PDB file of C-alpha atoms in Angstrom:
ATOM      1  CA  MET A   1     -23.556-116.199-109.790  1.00 68.00           C
ATOM      2  CA  LEU A   2     -24.351-113.735-106.991  1.00 68.00           C
ATOM      3  CA  ARG A   3     -21.445-114.973-104.873  1.00 76.00           C
ATOM      4  CA  LYS A   4     -19.085-114.668-107.847  1.00 76.00           C
ATOM      5  CA  ASN A   5     -20.052-110.994-108.229  1.00 71.00           C
ATOM      6  CA  ILE A   6     -20.282-110.112-104.528  1.00 69.00           C
ATOM      7  CA  PRO A   7     -18.238-106.853-104.893  1.00 65.00           C
ATOM      8  CA  ALA A   8     -21.116-105.402-106.939  1.00 63.00           C
ATOM      9  CA  PHE A   9     -23.458-105.548-103.936  1.00 66.00           C
ATOM     10  CA  SER A  10     -23.497-103.617-100.700  1.00 63.00           C
ATOM     11  CA  ILE A  11     -22.910-105.769 -97.642  1.00 64.00           C
ATOM     12  CA  GLY A  12     -23.842-104.877 -94.086  1.00 62.00           C
ATOM     13  CA  GLU A  13     -23.267-101.190 -93.431  1.00 61.00           C
ATOM     14  CA  GLU A  14     -21.758-100.545 -96.874  1.00 59.00           C
ATOM     15  CA  PRO A  15     -24.268 -98.367 -98.719  1.00 61.00           C
ATOM     16  CA  LEU A  16     -23.003 -99.054-102.246  1.00 62.00           C
ATOM     17  CA  GLY A  17     -21.389-101.873-104.204  1.00 60.00           C
ATOM     18  CA  GLN A  18     -19.139-101.299-107.198  1.00 65.00           C
ATOM     19  CA  ILE A  19     -18.966-102.852-110.641  1.00 68.00           C
ATOM     20  CA  ARG A  20     -15.330-103.788-111.197  1.00 68.00           C
ATOM     21  CA  GLY A  21     -13.481-104.440-114.429  1.00 74.00           C
ATOM     22  CA  HIS A  22     -15.851-102.453-116.647  1.00 78.00           C
ATOM     23  CA  ASP A  23     -14.707 -98.869-116.200  1.00 84.00           C
ATOM     24  CA  MET A  24     -16.355 -96.474-118.623  1.00 82.00           C
ATOM     25  CA  GLU A  25     -14.395 -94.459-121.144  1.00 85.00           C
ATOM     26  CA  LEU A  26     -15.814 -91.552-123.093  1.00 82.00           C
ATOM     27  CA  TYR A  27     -14.383 -90.869-126.533  1.00 83.00           C
ATOM     28  CA  LEU A  28     -14.758 -87.397-128.062  1.00 82.00           C
ATOM     29  CA  ASP A  29     -14.370 -86.163-131.641  1.00 81.00           C
ATOM     30  CA  VAL A  30     -12.487 -83.059-130.437  1.00 76.00           C
ATOM     31  CA  GLU A  31      -9.240 -82.408-128.619  1.00 72.00           C
ATOM     32  CA  ARG A  32      -8.550 -79.908-125.865  1.00 66.00           C
ATOM     33  CA  PRO A  33      -9.757 -77.210-125.437  1.00 64.00           C
ATOM     34  CA  TYR A  34     -13.076 -78.925-125.004  1.00 61.00           C
ATOM     35  CA  PRO A  35     -16.423 -77.418-125.969  1.00 59.00           C
ATOM     36  CA  PRO A  36     -17.065 -74.043-124.326  1.00 56.00           C
ATOM     37  CA  MET A  37     -20.508 -75.270-123.269  1.00 54.00           C
ATOM     38  CA  GLN A  38     -18.729 -77.721-120.985  1.00 58.00           C
ATOM     39  CA  ARG A  39     -17.128 -74.869-119.009  1.00 61.00           C
ATOM     40  CA  ARG A  40     -19.767 -72.786-117.246  1.00 67.00           C
ATOM     41  CA  PRO A  41     -20.741 -71.529-113.795  1.00 71.00           C
ATOM     42  CA  PRO A  42     -23.292 -73.430-111.717  1.00 74.00           C
ATOM     43  CA  TYR A  43     -26.986 -72.955-112.406  1.00 78.00           C
ATOM     44  CA  PRO A  44     -28.892 -70.741-109.956  1.00 83.00           C
ATOM     45  CA  GLU A  45     -30.656 -72.926-107.373  1.00 84.00           C
ATOM     46  CA  SER A  46     -33.286 -72.430-104.724  1.00 88.00           C
ATOM     47  CA  LEU A  47     -32.288 -72.830-101.070  1.00 91.00           C
ATOM     48  CA  GLU A  48     -34.208 -76.115-100.938  1.00 90.00           C
ATOM     49  CA  THR A  49     -32.392 -77.451-104.015  1.00 87.00           C
ATOM     50  CA  ARG A  50     -29.021 -76.363-102.597  1.00 89.00           C
ATOM     51  CA  LYS A  51     -29.682 -78.311 -99.391  1.00 91.00           C
ATOM     52  CA  GLU A  52     -30.640 -81.401-101.389  1.00 89.00           C
ATOM     53  CA  ILE A  53     -27.520 -81.107-103.582  1.00 88.00           C
ATOM     54  CA  GLU A  54     -25.371 -80.736-100.435  1.00 90.00           C
ATOM     55  CA  LYS A  55     -26.959 -83.868 -98.976  1.00 91.00           C
ATOM     56  CA  HIS A  56     -26.210 -85.886-102.122  1.00 87.00           C
ATOM     57  CA  ILE A  57     -22.660 -84.565-102.481  1.00 88.00           C
ATOM     58  CA  ASN A  58     -21.818 -85.277 -98.823  1.00 90.00           C
ATOM     59  CA  GLU A  59     -23.255 -88.782 -99.145  1.00 85.00           C
ATOM     60  CA  LEU A  60     -21.227 -89.463-102.316  1.00 84.00           C
ATOM     61  CA  LEU A  61     -18.066 -88.056-100.686  1.00 86.00           C
ATOM     62  CA  GLU A  62     -18.536 -90.379 -97.688  1.00 84.00           C
ATOM     63  CA  MET A  63     -18.925 -93.362-100.035  1.00 79.00           C
ATOM     64  CA  ASP A  64     -15.758 -92.391-101.975  1.00 78.00           C
ATOM     65  CA  VAL A  65     -17.774 -92.155-105.179  1.00 78.00           C
ATOM     66  CA  ILE A  66     -16.650 -88.566-105.774  1.00 81.00           C
ATOM     67  CA  ARG A  67     -13.770 -86.457-104.515  1.00 81.00           C
ATOM     68  CA  LYS A  68     -13.144 -82.746-104.124  1.00 83.00           C
ATOM     69  CA  ILE A  69     -10.709 -81.123-106.518  1.00 79.00           C
ATOM     70  CA  ALA A  70      -8.411 -78.189-105.810  1.00 73.00           C
ATOM     71  CA  HIS A  71      -9.748 -74.748-106.681  1.00 70.00           C
ATOM     72  CA  ASN A  72      -6.714 -74.055-108.846  1.00 68.00           C
ATOM     73  CA  GLU A  73      -7.052 -77.188-111.018  1.00 66.00           C
ATOM     74  CA  ILE A  74      -7.721 -76.311-114.648  1.00 63.00           C
ATOM     75  CA  VAL A  75     -10.555 -78.641-115.537  1.00 63.00           C
ATOM     76  CA  GLU A  76     -13.605 -78.876-117.705  1.00 63.00           C
ATOM     77  CA  ILE A  77     -16.661 -78.737-115.482  1.00 66.00           C
ATOM     78  CA  THR A  78     -20.388 -79.024-115.751  1.00 71.00           C
ATOM     79  CA  THR A  79     -23.207 -78.203-113.386  1.00 72.00           C
ATOM     80  CA  PRO A  80     -25.124 -80.691-111.273  1.00 73.00           C
ATOM     81  CA  SER A  81     -28.787 -81.284-111.933  1.00 76.00           C
ATOM     82  CA  LEU A  82     -31.108 -82.558-109.262  1.00 76.00           C
ATOM     83  CA  ILE A  83     -33.692 -84.969-110.647  1.00 79.00           C
ATOM     84  CA  THR A  84     -36.736 -85.426-108.396  1.00 80.00           C
ATOM     85  CA  TRP A  85     -39.260 -88.208-108.914  1.00 79.00           C
ATOM     86  CA  HIS A  86     -42.957 -88.168-108.105  1.00 80.00           C
ATOM     87  CA  ASP A  87     -42.312 -90.029-104.820  1.00 83.00           C
ATOM     88  CA  GLY A  88     -40.094 -87.187-103.571  1.00 82.00           C
ATOM     89  CA  LYS A  89     -36.783 -89.069-103.906  1.00 82.00           C
ATOM     90  CA  SER A  90     -34.056 -87.306-105.826  1.00 84.00           C
ATOM     91  CA  ARG A  91     -30.871 -88.148-107.696  1.00 82.00           C
ATOM     92  CA  LEU A  92     -27.853 -85.985-108.447  1.00 82.00           C
ATOM     93  CA  CYS A  93     -26.647 -85.979-112.052  1.00 80.00           C
ATOM     94  CA  GLY A  94     -24.097 -83.996-114.006  1.00 79.00           C
ATOM     95  CA  ASP A  95     -25.567 -82.040-116.909  1.00 78.00           C
ATOM     96  CA  LEU A  96     -23.407 -83.531-119.653  1.00 77.00           C
ATOM     97  CA  ARG A  97     -25.665 -82.608-122.586  1.00 78.00           C
ATOM     98  CA  ALA A  98     -22.951 -80.378-124.067  1.00 75.00           C
ATOM     99  CA  LEU A  99     -20.784 -83.463-124.598  1.00 78.00           C
ATOM    100  CA  ASN A 100     -23.418 -85.247-126.680  1.00 77.00           C
ATOM    101  CA  ASN A 101     -22.467 -83.214-129.771  1.00 77.00           C
ATOM    102  CA  TYR A 102     -18.804 -84.230-129.422  1.00 80.00           C
ATOM    103  CA  LYS A 103     -19.116 -87.831-128.267  1.00 81.00           C
ATOM    104  CA  LYS A 104     -18.208 -90.565-130.709  1.00 82.00           C
ATOM    105  CA  ALA A 105     -21.269 -92.704-131.374  1.00 79.00           C
ATOM    106  CA  ASP A 106     -21.471 -96.196-129.896  1.00 74.00           C
ATOM    107  CA  ARG A 107     -21.716 -98.771-132.658  1.00 75.00           C
ATOM    108  CA  TYR A 108     -23.536-101.721-131.172  1.00 71.00           C
ATOM    109  CA  PRO A 109     -27.187-102.659-131.613  1.00 71.00           C
ATOM    110  CA  ILE A 110     -29.637-102.682-128.739  1.00 75.00           C
ATOM    111  CA  SER A 111     -31.838-105.788-128.534  1.00 76.00           C
ATOM    112  CA  ARG A 112     -35.451-105.419-129.505  1.00 84.00           C
ATOM    113  CA  ILE A 113     -37.941-106.126-126.701  1.00 84.00           C
ATOM    114  CA  PRO A 114     -39.626-109.101-128.487  1.00 86.00           C
ATOM    115  CA  HIS A 115     -36.211-110.748-129.002  1.00 85.00           C
ATOM    116  CA  ALA A 116     -35.263-110.219-125.357  1.00 80.00           C
ATOM    117  CA  LEU A 117     -38.598-111.647-124.170  1.00 83.00           C
ATOM    118  CA  ASP A 118     -38.194-114.599-126.521  1.00 86.00           C
ATOM    119  CA  LYS A 119     -34.844-115.405-124.882  1.00 81.00           C
ATOM    120  CA  LEU A 120     -36.450-115.247-121.417  1.00 81.00           C
ATOM    121  CA  LYS A 121     -39.392-117.565-122.070  1.00 82.00           C
ATOM    122  CA  LYS A 122     -37.445-120.749-121.261  1.00 79.00           C
ATOM    123  CA  SER A 123     -35.887-119.316-118.111  1.00 81.00           C
ATOM    124  CA  LYS A 124     -36.372-121.075-114.791  1.00 79.00           C
ATOM    125  CA  TYR A 125     -35.778-117.954-112.727  1.00 75.00           C
ATOM    126  CA  ILE A 126     -36.369-114.315-113.473  1.00 71.00           C
ATOM    127  CA  THR A 127     -35.291-111.736-110.943  1.00 70.00           C
ATOM    128  CA  LYS A 128     -34.993-108.013-110.655  1.00 65.00           C
ATOM    129  CA  MET A 129     -32.428-105.945-108.819  1.00 60.00           C
ATOM    130  CA  ASP A 130     -33.025-102.469-107.526  1.00 55.00           C
ATOM    131  CA  CYS A 131     -29.631-100.789-107.726  1.00 58.00           C
ATOM    132  CA  MET A 132     -29.248 -97.857-105.380  1.00 57.00           C
ATOM    133  CA  LYS A 133     -27.599 -95.102-107.395  1.00 56.00           C
ATOM    134  CA  GLY A 134     -26.884 -97.595-110.169  1.00 58.00           C
ATOM    135  CA  PHE A 135     -24.831 -95.289-112.337  1.00 60.00           C
ATOM    136  CA  HIS A 136     -22.520 -94.449-109.412  1.00 60.00           C
ATOM    137  CA  GLN A 137     -21.532 -98.104-109.252  1.00 68.00           C
ATOM    138  CA  ASN A 138     -19.615 -97.934-112.536  1.00 75.00           C
ATOM    139  CA  GLY A 139     -16.034 -96.774-112.465  1.00 80.00           C
ATOM    140  CA  VAL A 140     -14.628 -94.261-114.938  1.00 84.00           C
ATOM    141  CA  LYS A 141     -11.233 -94.692-116.592  1.00 88.00           C
ATOM    142  CA  PRO A 142      -8.678 -92.046-115.548  1.00 86.00           C
ATOM    143  CA  SER A 143      -8.516 -90.720-119.128  1.00 84.00           C
ATOM    144  CA  SER A 144     -12.242 -89.827-118.979  1.00 83.00           C
ATOM    145  CA  MET A 145     -12.481 -88.516-115.401  1.00 82.00           C
ATOM    146  CA  LYS A 146     -11.765 -84.961-116.551  1.00 78.00           C
ATOM    147  CA  LEU A 147     -15.109 -84.955-118.407  1.00 80.00           C
ATOM    148  CA  PHE A 148     -17.224 -85.925-115.385  1.00 79.00           C
ATOM    149  CA  LYS A 149     -16.478 -83.040-113.009  1.00 80.00           C
ATOM    150  CA  ILE A 150     -19.256 -80.896-111.575  1.00 80.00           C
ATOM    151  CA  ILE A 151     -19.257 -77.457-109.983  1.00 79.00           C
ATOM    152  CA  CYS A 152     -21.676 -76.274-107.321  1.00 78.00           C
ATOM    153  CA  HIS A 153     -22.053 -73.723-104.535  1.00 77.00           C
ATOM    154  CA  MET A 154     -20.153 -75.813-101.951  1.00 75.00           C
TER     155      MET A 154
END
């Protein structure tokens, strides 16, 4: 199974694999112009936070996960948020909370933990994968890319 899905894993010097064939699409209940909350200037940041955001953005640019857009493009943008864990590691996220009010609800049930554990009890092997920047491994359909743009001081 791992060999069949080898593109999802980083190999050698490659820092990030990519999930293929399952590009995400975001459906909204509104048409353009999009919610005003989605179009705003970047949040004020400390010098330390700016440096950390720059580090993440440069890393994601090098990995071709994100790309720069022209200054004159008319786009809906959101601000980046830097999430820092107790161990000092951080992750760069877009603050997409404004879209939650306009997103069409997903209509599929999530398994209950006891049911999931019940399915696992006859398993021969149980493994865990630690995905580096897991949500950056999913592609986004071109029709939804306009909703995932961030603005920062760079």
